[in-house]
Amino acid sequence: MITLSAADFGKSSIDTLAIPVCEDKPLHQGPVAELVQAVRQAHAFNGEAGERMTWGQPEGSRIRCAVFVGLGKAGDLDADAWRRFAGGAVGEGMARRLKEMHLAVPSPEATGMEEADLIAAIAEGACLGNHVFDRYKAEKKRQPLEKICLLTGGGAVKAHLALVERIETTCAGTRMAREWVSTPSNDKVPEAFAAEVVAAAKEAGLKATVLDEKALRRKGFGALLAVAAGSDHPPVMTVLEHKPKGAKKTVVLVGKGVTFDSGGINLKPAGSQIEEMKMDMAGAAVVAATLISIARLNPPVHVVGVLPLVENMPSGRATRPGDIVKSFAGKTVEIGNTDAEGRLILIDALAWAVQQYKPDAILDLATLTGACVVALGEKIAGLFSADDALAEAILTAAARTGERCWRLPLPKDYKEQIKSEFADISNLGATRWGGAITAALFLSAFVETTRWAHLDIAGPAYSKKASDYAPAGGTGFGVRLLLDLLDRI
Ligand code: BES
Ligand code: MN
Ligand code: ZN
């Protein structure tokens, strides 16, 4: 739980208080400023970036322990620096096995940020950082804090209570997506993962339906079924729906849900991150967690989450390179490479969702290409859209949540690359260059008349290493971005 209140150091006693300190500027007023002043003088703590210091029972205060966190120069601090501060502080609290921790919010004037943005960033860092994934470990070394209290030096606390509450919900969504992504593939085969999603969705009050393999066959999901063919675990497609009365807009979110991507007959070789491919359902996890958060936040928009769930495996029944299948949209697809499976399940899900819901906008999130990671690295998602307004809205949301996206082009002449000699289209580019683009162009051929955007999250969906506000594993990248976006499309 996270709370926000005005600090009253005279009355309440505090166990552990984390205090951000800059080297060039005081950030606080009142008793906290005095503490910082004292520690600066007595212990030569300068507030340099990365510097940290603990002071037990500072004299004359009712604080049992003060943790000073150095942040460097005040002018360099942006929202993400405040998320990192809060995440790092909470991490320190968890390492100390605390149950409760206080964080001293600086005065907004000192940071040059709006009070709401500052509080939001600190609340986000704290909520996102307060997370451990240890379901598979006997020894639980760290445990999330039970309570995090943000203390302001005054200001309009009441005006921000709803904001903090919203952040608690959105960050719970991110944590939920992370856990699903970090869960190993043996514990989330399509039907099992669908069952978990449906249970969580129903509990949150969403309408949830599952199309099983038979239904998918009947409806003609030929491209999706081709991916699933090699696995002993049948595919499913889960649909989650938030439909408030009077909603004027319909938005569909589609998430790639490959519960394990071996590559299929084009088996991934060693060194191609095959052991990380449990994360290939991150798009689906993010969409599911977003819908569940939406149910809690109840925005006045009709939102549908579509999760095509398959396992991509090689076997005697697996689809072969060169096979031609008929997609839901009716177009035939030559499967040049069975490892380009994400786009195959997505085109069927996209085409079905467009037909079923006639949405005002459709977005897909997918760990689609290694090429996107080559282009943008592991922290930035590729954004593709022919619709400038939609792309701008996504970039704005991304800037606000710190889930960075970079727009990449959809050049028409590159469509040449995905022409097939024998079928209507090929799932593989003629050359390996521009692989993130050819994948996006392939998708675009199946959503020609609807406002559409595609986020290639292959880089930021998963991290081998822990960061200031996320443990190692699934990052939940996209949940907060999508929730922010819904308010502006
Ligand atoms: N799931 C992978 C993409 C991926 C790679 C995600 C690395 C995260 C980290 C996707 O299904 C894939 O295998 N893509 C191929 C496409 C190629 C065969 C055209 C790739 O990127 O190599
Ligand atoms: Mn693949
Ligand atoms: Zn994949």
Coordinates of C-alpha atoms and ligand atoms in Angstrom, one line a residue:
M1 CA 0.0 0.0 0.0
I2 CA 1.2 3.5 -0.7
T3 CA 0.0 6.6 1.1
L4 CA 0.7 10.3 0.7
S5 CA 0.6 12.8 3.5
A6 CA 2.1 16.0 4.7
A7 CA 5.1 15.4 7.0
D8 CA 4.6 16.1 10.6
F9 CA 7.9 15.3 12.2
G10 CA 6.9 16.9 15.5
K11 CA 4.1 14.4 16.1
S12 CA 4.6 11.1 14.3
S13 CA 7.6 8.9 14.8
I14 CA 9.1 7.5 11.6
D15 CA 11.1 4.3 11.3
T16 CA 13.1 4.7 8.1
L17 CA 13.0 7.8 6.0
A18 CA 14.7 8.0 2.6
I19 CA 15.8 11.5 1.7
P20 CA 17.0 12.5 -1.8
V21 CA 19.9 14.9 -1.8
C22 CA 21.4 16.9 -4.7
E23 CA 25.0 18.1 -4.6
D24 CA 24.2 21.6 -5.8
K25 CA 20.9 22.6 -4.3
P26 CA 18.7 21.9 -1.2
L27 CA 15.6 20.0 -2.2
H28 CA 13.6 20.3 1.1
Q29 CA 12.5 22.8 3.7
G30 CA 11.9 22.5 7.4
P31 CA 13.2 19.5 9.5
V32 CA 14.3 17.4 6.5
A33 CA 16.4 20.4 5.2
E34 CA 18.0 20.6 8.7
L35 CA 18.9 16.9 8.6
V36 CA 20.5 17.2 5.2
Q37 CA 22.3 20.3 6.3
A38 CA 23.6 18.5 9.4
V39 CA 24.7 15.4 7.5
R40 CA 26.4 17.5 4.8
Q41 CA 28.5 19.2 7.5
A42 CA 29.1 16.3 9.8
H43 CA 29.8 13.5 7.4
A44 CA 30.8 15.1 4.2
F45 CA 27.9 13.6 2.3
N46 CA 27.7 15.6 -0.9
G47 CA 24.6 14.2 -2.7
E48 CA 26.7 13.0 -5.6
A49 CA 24.9 10.6 -8.0
G50 CA 25.1 7.0 -6.6
E51 CA 26.2 8.2 -3.1
R52 CA 24.2 6.7 -0.3
M53 CA 24.5 7.0 3.4
T54 CA 22.6 5.8 6.5
W55 CA 22.3 7.7 9.7
G56 CA 20.8 6.0 12.7
Q57 CA 18.7 8.1 15.1
P58 CA 19.7 11.5 13.9
E59 CA 19.9 13.8 16.9
G60 CA 16.8 15.7 18.0
S61 CA 14.5 13.9 15.5
R62 CA 11.9 11.2 15.8
I63 CA 13.3 9.3 12.8
R64 CA 14.9 6.0 13.7
C65 CA 17.0 5.8 10.6
A66 CA 17.6 8.3 7.7
V67 CA 18.8 7.0 4.4
F68 CA 20.3 9.8 2.3
V69 CA 20.3 9.1 -1.5
G70 CA 22.6 11.2 -3.6
L71 CA 21.2 12.3 -7.0
G72 CA 23.9 14.5 -8.4
K73 CA 23.0 17.8 -10.0
A74 CA 19.4 19.0 -9.7
G75 CA 19.3 20.3 -13.2
D76 CA 19.8 16.7 -14.6
L77 CA 16.8 15.3 -12.8
D78 CA 13.8 14.3 -14.9
A79 CA 10.7 12.2 -14.0
D80 CA 12.6 8.9 -14.6
A81 CA 15.4 10.0 -12.2
W82 CA 12.7 10.3 -9.5
R83 CA 11.3 6.9 -10.4
R84 CA 14.8 5.5 -10.0
F85 CA 15.3 7.3 -6.7
A86 CA 12.1 5.9 -5.3
G87 CA 12.7 2.4 -6.7
G88 CA 16.2 2.4 -5.3
A89 CA 15.1 3.6 -1.9
V90 CA 12.4 0.9 -1.7
G91 CA 15.0 -1.7 -2.9
E92 CA 17.2 -0.6 0.0
G93 CA 14.2 -1.0 2.4
M94 CA 13.5 -4.5 1.1
A95 CA 17.2 -5.4 1.5
R96 CA 16.9 -4.3 5.1
R97 CA 13.8 -6.4 5.5
L98 CA 11.7 -3.4 6.4
K99 CA 7.9 -3.6 6.5
E100 CA 7.3 0.0 6.1
M101 CA 9.3 2.9 4.7
H102 CA 8.9 6.7 4.4
L103 CA 10.1 8.7 1.4
A104 CA 10.7 12.5 1.7
V105 CA 9.2 14.1 -1.4
P106 CA 11.2 17.2 -2.3
S107 CA 9.6 20.6 -2.8
P108 CA 8.5 20.9 -6.4
E109 CA 10.1 24.3 -6.9
A110 CA 13.5 22.9 -6.1
T111 CA 13.1 20.2 -8.8
G112 CA 11.5 22.4 -11.5
M113 CA 8.7 19.9 -11.9
E114 CA 5.0 20.2 -11.4
E115 CA 4.0 18.9 -8.0
A116 CA 1.6 16.3 -9.5
D117 CA 4.3 15.0 -11.9
L118 CA 6.9 14.8 -9.1
I119 CA 4.6 12.9 -6.8
A120 CA 3.5 10.7 -9.7
A121 CA 7.1 9.8 -10.6
I122 CA 8.1 9.0 -7.0
A123 CA 4.9 7.0 -6.4
E124 CA 5.5 5.0 -9.6
G125 CA 9.2 4.3 -8.8
A126 CA 8.2 3.1 -5.3
C127 CA 5.3 0.9 -6.5
L128 CA 7.2 -0.5 -9.4
G129 CA 10.3 -1.1 -7.3
N130 CA 8.4 -2.8 -4.6
H131 CA 8.4 -6.2 -6.4
V132 CA 10.1 -9.5 -6.1
F133 CA 9.6 -12.5 -8.3
D134 CA 10.6 -15.5 -6.1
R135 CA 7.7 -17.9 -6.7
Y136 CA 10.2 -20.6 -7.7
K137 CA 12.6 -20.1 -4.8
A138 CA 12.4 -21.8 -1.4
E139 CA 14.3 -19.1 0.3
K140 CA 12.6 -15.8 0.1
K141 CA 15.4 -13.3 0.6
R142 CA 13.5 -10.1 0.0
Q143 CA 9.9 -9.3 0.5
P144 CA 7.9 -6.3 -0.8
L145 CA 7.3 -3.6 1.8
E146 CA 3.8 -3.6 3.2
K147 CA 3.5 0.1 3.3
I148 CA 5.2 3.0 1.6
C149 CA 4.5 6.5 2.8
L150 CA 5.3 9.5 0.7
L151 CA 5.8 12.6 2.9
T152 CA 5.5 16.0 1.4
G153 CA 6.8 19.2 2.9
G154 CA 3.3 20.7 2.7
G155 CA 1.4 21.6 -0.5
A156 CA -1.9 20.3 -1.7
V157 CA -1.8 16.7 -0.5
K158 CA -5.5 16.1 -0.9
A159 CA -5.5 17.1 -4.5
H160 CA -3.1 14.3 -5.2
L161 CA -4.6 11.4 -3.3
A162 CA -6.6 10.2 -6.3
L163 CA -3.5 10.4 -8.5
V164 CA -1.5 8.2 -6.0
E165 CA -4.4 5.7 -5.9
R166 CA -4.5 5.5 -9.7
I167 CA -0.7 4.9 -9.8
E168 CA -1.1 2.1 -7.3
T169 CA -3.5 0.4 -9.7
T170 CA -1.5 1.0 -12.9
C171 CA 1.7 -0.3 -11.2
A172 CA -0.1 -3.3 -10.0
G173 CA -0.9 -3.9 -13.6
T174 CA 2.7 -3.7 -14.6
R175 CA 3.7 -6.1 -11.8
M176 CA 1.0 -8.5 -13.0
A177 CA 2.4 -8.5 -16.6
R178 CA 5.9 -8.9 -15.3
E179 CA 5.0 -12.0 -13.3
W180 CA 3.3 -13.6 -16.3
V181 CA 6.3 -12.9 -18.5
S182 CA 8.8 -14.2 -16.0
T183 CA 6.8 -17.4 -15.4
P184 CA 8.6 -20.3 -17.2
S185 CA 6.9 -21.7 -20.4
N186 CA 6.3 -25.1 -18.8
D187 CA 3.8 -23.3 -16.4
K188 CA 2.1 -21.2 -19.0
V189 CA 1.2 -23.3 -22.0
P190 CA -1.6 -21.6 -24.0
E191 CA -4.6 -23.2 -22.2
A192 CA -3.1 -22.8 -18.8
F193 CA -2.1 -19.1 -19.4
A194 CA -5.6 -18.4 -20.8
A195 CA -7.2 -19.9 -17.7
E196 CA -5.1 -17.7 -15.4
V197 CA -5.9 -14.6 -17.4
V198 CA -9.6 -15.4 -17.5
A199 CA -9.7 -15.9 -13.8
A200 CA -7.9 -12.6 -13.1
A201 CA -10.1 -10.8 -15.6
K202 CA -13.3 -12.1 -14.3
E203 CA -12.3 -11.2 -10.8
A204 CA -11.7 -7.7 -12.0
G205 CA -15.2 -7.6 -13.6
L206 CA -14.3 -8.0 -17.3
K207 CA -16.1 -10.1 -19.8
A208 CA -13.7 -12.9 -20.8
T209 CA -14.1 -15.5 -23.5
V210 CA -11.8 -18.1 -24.9
L211 CA -11.9 -19.4 -28.5
D212 CA -10.5 -23.0 -28.4
E213 CA -8.7 -24.8 -31.2
K214 CA -12.0 -26.1 -32.6
A215 CA -13.5 -22.6 -32.8
L216 CA -10.3 -21.2 -34.3
R217 CA -10.4 -23.9 -37.0
R218 CA -14.1 -23.3 -37.7
K219 CA -13.5 -19.6 -38.1
G220 CA -10.5 -20.0 -40.4
F221 CA -7.5 -18.9 -38.3
G222 CA -5.2 -20.7 -40.7
A223 CA -2.1 -18.6 -40.0
L224 CA -2.4 -18.9 -36.2
L225 CA -3.1 -22.7 -36.5
A226 CA 0.0 -23.1 -38.6
V227 CA 2.2 -21.8 -35.9
A228 CA 0.5 -24.0 -33.3
A229 CA 0.7 -27.1 -35.4
G230 CA 4.0 -28.4 -34.0
S231 CA 3.1 -28.2 -30.3
D232 CA 1.4 -30.8 -28.1
H233 CA -0.4 -27.9 -26.4
P234 CA -3.3 -26.5 -28.4
P235 CA -3.7 -22.8 -29.2
V236 CA -6.5 -20.6 -27.8
M237 CA -7.5 -17.1 -28.3
T238 CA -8.6 -15.1 -25.2
V239 CA -10.8 -12.0 -25.5
L240 CA -11.2 -9.6 -22.7
E241 CA -13.8 -6.8 -22.9
H242 CA -14.4 -3.6 -20.9
K243 CA -17.7 -2.1 -22.2
P244 CA -19.0 0.7 -20.0
K245 CA -22.4 2.1 -20.8
G246 CA -22.4 5.1 -23.1
A247 CA -18.9 4.5 -24.4
K248 CA -18.4 6.3 -27.7
K249 CA -15.1 4.8 -28.8
T250 CA -13.9 1.3 -29.3
V251 CA -10.2 0.5 -29.0
V252 CA -8.8 -3.0 -29.6
L253 CA -5.5 -4.1 -28.1
V254 CA -3.8 -7.2 -29.5
G255 CA -0.9 -8.9 -27.8
K256 CA 1.4 -11.5 -29.3
G257 CA 1.2 -14.5 -27.1
V258 CA 3.8 -17.1 -28.1
T259 CA 4.2 -18.9 -24.8
F260 CA 7.5 -20.3 -26.0
D261 CA 9.2 -19.6 -29.3
S262 CA 11.6 -22.3 -30.2
G263 CA 11.6 -21.1 -33.8
G264 CA 9.8 -24.2 -35.0
I265 CA 11.4 -26.2 -37.8
N266 CA 13.7 -23.1 -38.2
L267 CA 14.8 -23.9 -34.7
K268 CA 16.6 -21.1 -33.0
P269 CA 20.3 -21.9 -32.7
A270 CA 22.3 -21.4 -29.4
G271 CA 23.2 -17.8 -28.9
S272 CA 19.9 -16.6 -30.3
Q273 CA 18.3 -16.1 -26.9
I274 CA 16.2 -19.3 -27.2
E275 CA 16.4 -19.7 -23.4
E276 CA 14.7 -16.3 -23.0
M277 CA 11.8 -17.1 -25.3
K278 CA 9.4 -17.6 -22.5
M279 CA 9.1 -13.8 -22.8
D280 CA 7.6 -14.1 -26.3
M281 CA 4.1 -13.7 -24.8
A282 CA 4.9 -10.3 -23.3
G283 CA 2.5 -8.5 -25.6
A284 CA -0.3 -10.7 -24.5
A285 CA 0.6 -10.4 -20.8
V286 CA 0.8 -6.6 -21.2
V287 CA -2.6 -6.4 -22.9
A288 CA -4.2 -8.7 -20.3
A289 CA -2.8 -6.7 -17.4
T290 CA -3.9 -3.5 -19.1
L291 CA -7.4 -4.7 -19.5
I292 CA -7.5 -5.8 -15.9
S293 CA -6.3 -2.4 -14.8
I294 CA -8.9 -0.8 -17.0
A295 CA -11.6 -2.7 -15.3
R296 CA -10.4 -1.2 -12.0
L297 CA -10.0 2.4 -13.4
N298 CA -13.2 2.3 -15.4
P299 CA -12.5 4.8 -18.2
P300 CA -15.5 5.6 -20.5
V301 CA -14.0 3.7 -23.5
H302 CA -15.0 0.4 -24.9
V303 CA -11.7 -1.6 -24.8
V304 CA -11.2 -5.1 -26.1
G305 CA -8.1 -7.2 -25.5
V306 CA -7.3 -9.9 -27.9
L307 CA -4.7 -12.5 -27.0
P308 CA -3.7 -15.1 -29.6
L309 CA -1.9 -17.8 -27.5
V310 CA 0.3 -20.5 -29.1
E311 CA 3.5 -22.4 -28.6
N312 CA 5.9 -22.5 -31.5
M313 CA 7.5 -26.0 -31.5
P314 CA 9.2 -28.3 -34.0
S315 CA 7.7 -31.8 -34.5
G316 CA 6.4 -34.2 -37.1
R317 CA 3.3 -32.2 -37.3
A318 CA 4.9 -28.8 -37.4
T319 CA 4.5 -26.4 -40.3
R320 CA 7.4 -26.5 -42.7
P321 CA 9.3 -23.7 -44.3
G322 CA 7.7 -23.2 -47.7
D323 CA 4.2 -24.2 -46.6
I324 CA 1.4 -22.0 -47.7
V325 CA -1.6 -21.4 -45.4
K326 CA -4.8 -19.4 -45.7
S327 CA -5.2 -16.6 -43.2
F328 CA -8.4 -15.5 -41.5
A329 CA -8.5 -12.5 -43.9
G330 CA -8.5 -14.9 -46.9
K331 CA -5.0 -14.0 -48.1
T332 CA -2.6 -16.9 -48.5
V333 CA 0.7 -16.7 -46.8
E334 CA 3.9 -18.5 -47.7
I335 CA 5.8 -19.3 -44.6
G336 CA 9.4 -18.6 -45.6
N337 CA 10.6 -19.1 -42.0
T338 CA 8.7 -20.7 -39.1
D339 CA 10.6 -18.5 -36.7
A340 CA 8.7 -15.5 -38.1
E341 CA 5.6 -16.8 -36.2
G342 CA 4.5 -13.7 -34.3
R343 CA 3.3 -11.9 -37.4
L344 CA 1.3 -15.0 -38.4
I345 CA -0.7 -15.2 -35.2
L346 CA -1.1 -11.4 -35.2
I347 CA -2.6 -11.1 -38.7
D348 CA -5.4 -13.5 -37.8
A349 CA -6.1 -11.8 -34.5
L350 CA -6.0 -8.3 -36.1
A351 CA -8.2 -9.3 -39.0
W352 CA -10.7 -11.0 -36.8
A353 CA -10.8 -8.1 -34.3
V354 CA -11.4 -5.6 -37.1
Q355 CA -14.2 -7.6 -38.5
Q356 CA -15.7 -8.3 -35.1
Y357 CA -15.5 -4.9 -33.4
K358 CA -15.0 -2.3 -36.2
P359 CA -12.8 -0.4 -33.8
D360 CA -11.9 3.3 -33.9
A361 CA -8.3 2.3 -33.4
I362 CA -6.4 -1.0 -33.1
L363 CA -3.0 -1.4 -31.5
D364 CA -0.8 -4.4 -31.3
L365 CA 2.1 -5.1 -28.9
A366 CA 4.6 -7.8 -29.9
T367 CA 8.1 -9.1 -29.1
L368 CA 8.3 -9.3 -32.9
T369 CA 11.8 -9.0 -34.2
G370 CA 15.4 -9.2 -33.1
A371 CA 16.0 -6.6 -35.8
C372 CA 14.1 -4.0 -33.7
V373 CA 16.5 -4.7 -30.8
V374 CA 19.4 -4.2 -33.2
A375 CA 18.0 -0.9 -34.3
L376 CA 16.9 0.6 -31.0
G377 CA 18.6 -1.4 -28.2
E378 CA 17.0 -3.1 -25.3
K379 CA 15.2 -0.2 -23.7
I380 CA 13.3 1.4 -26.6
A381 CA 10.3 0.0 -28.5
G382 CA 9.8 0.5 -32.2
L383 CA 6.6 2.3 -33.0
F384 CA 4.9 1.9 -36.4
S385 CA 1.8 3.7 -37.6
A386 CA 0.6 5.3 -40.8
D387 CA -1.6 7.6 -38.6
D388 CA 0.3 10.6 -37.4
A389 CA -2.1 11.6 -34.7
L390 CA -2.2 8.1 -33.3
A391 CA 1.6 7.9 -33.4
E392 CA 1.9 11.3 -31.7
A393 CA -0.5 10.2 -29.0
I394 CA 1.5 7.1 -28.3
L395 CA 4.8 9.1 -28.2
T396 CA 3.2 11.5 -25.7
A397 CA 2.0 8.7 -23.5
A398 CA 5.5 7.1 -23.8
A399 CA 7.2 10.3 -22.7
R400 CA 4.9 10.6 -19.7
T401 CA 5.4 7.0 -18.4
G402 CA 9.1 6.7 -19.3
E403 CA 8.3 3.6 -21.5
R404 CA 10.3 4.9 -24.5
C405 CA 9.2 4.4 -28.1
W406 CA 10.8 5.6 -31.3
R407 CA 8.8 5.9 -34.5
L408 CA 10.1 3.9 -37.5
P409 CA 8.8 4.2 -41.1
L410 CA 6.5 2.1 -43.1
P411 CA 7.9 2.7 -46.6
K412 CA 5.6 1.4 -49.3
D413 CA 8.4 0.4 -51.7
Y414 CA 9.7 -2.0 -49.0
K415 CA 6.6 -4.1 -49.5
E416 CA 8.5 -5.6 -52.4
Q417 CA 10.4 -7.5 -49.8
I418 CA 7.4 -9.6 -48.6
K419 CA 6.1 -10.5 -52.0
S420 CA 5.8 -14.3 -52.6
E421 CA 6.3 -16.2 -55.8
F422 CA 3.5 -18.6 -54.9
A423 CA 1.2 -17.0 -52.4
D424 CA -0.4 -13.6 -51.8
I425 CA 2.3 -12.6 -49.3
S426 CA 5.4 -14.0 -47.6
N427 CA 6.1 -13.9 -43.9
L428 CA 9.8 -13.4 -44.6
G429 CA 11.6 -10.5 -46.1
A430 CA 13.7 -11.2 -49.2
T431 CA 16.7 -9.8 -47.4
R432 CA 17.4 -9.6 -43.7
W433 CA 17.8 -5.8 -43.7
G434 CA 15.1 -3.7 -42.1
G435 CA 13.6 -6.8 -40.5
A436 CA 11.5 -4.8 -38.0
I437 CA 10.1 -2.8 -40.9
T438 CA 9.2 -5.7 -43.1
A439 CA 7.5 -7.4 -40.1
A440 CA 5.4 -4.2 -39.5
L441 CA 4.6 -4.0 -43.2
F442 CA 3.4 -7.6 -43.2
L443 CA 1.0 -6.7 -40.4
S444 CA -0.1 -3.6 -42.1
A445 CA -1.4 -5.6 -45.1
F446 CA -4.1 -7.0 -42.8
V447 CA -5.4 -3.8 -41.2
E448 CA -5.6 -1.6 -44.3
T449 CA -8.7 0.4 -43.4
T450 CA -8.4 0.8 -39.6
R451 CA -6.3 3.3 -37.6
W452 CA -3.6 1.0 -36.5
A453 CA -0.3 1.2 -34.6
H454 CA 2.2 -1.6 -33.9
L455 CA 4.7 -1.6 -31.0
D456 CA 7.7 -3.9 -31.4
I457 CA 8.6 -4.5 -27.7
A458 CA 11.2 -7.2 -28.4
G459 CA 13.9 -5.1 -26.6
P460 CA 12.2 -3.6 -23.6
A461 CA 9.8 -6.5 -22.7
Y462 CA 12.4 -8.4 -20.8
S463 CA 15.6 -7.7 -18.9
K464 CA 18.2 -10.2 -17.8
K465 CA 19.3 -7.7 -15.1
A466 CA 17.4 -6.0 -12.4
S467 CA 17.1 -2.2 -12.6
D468 CA 16.3 0.5 -10.1
Y469 CA 12.6 -0.1 -10.3
A470 CA 12.3 -3.6 -11.7
P471 CA 13.5 -7.0 -10.8
A472 CA 15.2 -9.1 -13.5
G473 CA 12.7 -10.8 -16.0
G474 CA 9.6 -9.4 -17.5
T475 CA 9.4 -5.6 -17.3
G476 CA 5.7 -5.1 -17.9
F477 CA 6.7 -2.5 -20.5
G478 CA 3.6 -1.0 -22.1
V479 CA 0.9 -1.3 -19.4
R480 CA 1.3 2.2 -18.0
L481 CA 1.8 3.6 -21.5
L482 CA -1.5 2.0 -22.8
L483 CA -3.4 3.2 -19.7
D484 CA -2.1 6.7 -20.2
L485 CA -2.9 6.5 -23.9
L486 CA -6.6 5.7 -23.4
D487 CA -7.2 9.1 -22.0
R488 CA -6.0 10.7 -25.2
I489 CA -7.3 8.8 -28.2
Ligands
BES1 N1 10.3 -13.7 -30.8 C1 11.2 -13.5 -31.9 C2 11.8 -12.1 -31.8 C3 12.7 -11.8 -30.6 C4 14.0 -11.9 -30.7 C5 12.2 -11.3 -29.4 C6 14.9 -11.6 -29.7 C7 13.0 -11.0 -28.4 C8 14.3 -11.1 -28.5 C9 10.5 -13.6 -33.2 O1 9.5 -14.5 -33.3 C10 11.6 -14.0 -34.2 O2 12.0 -15.1 -34.0 N2 11.9 -13.2 -35.2 C11 12.8 -13.5 -36.1 C12 12.3 -13.1 -37.5 C13 13.1 -13.6 -38.6 C14 13.0 -15.1 -38.7 C15 12.5 -13.0 -39.9 C16 14.1 -12.7 -35.8 O3 13.9 -11.5 -35.4 O4 15.2 -13.2 -36.0
MN2 MN 10.2 -16.5 -33.7
ZN3 ZN 8.5 -14.9 -31.5

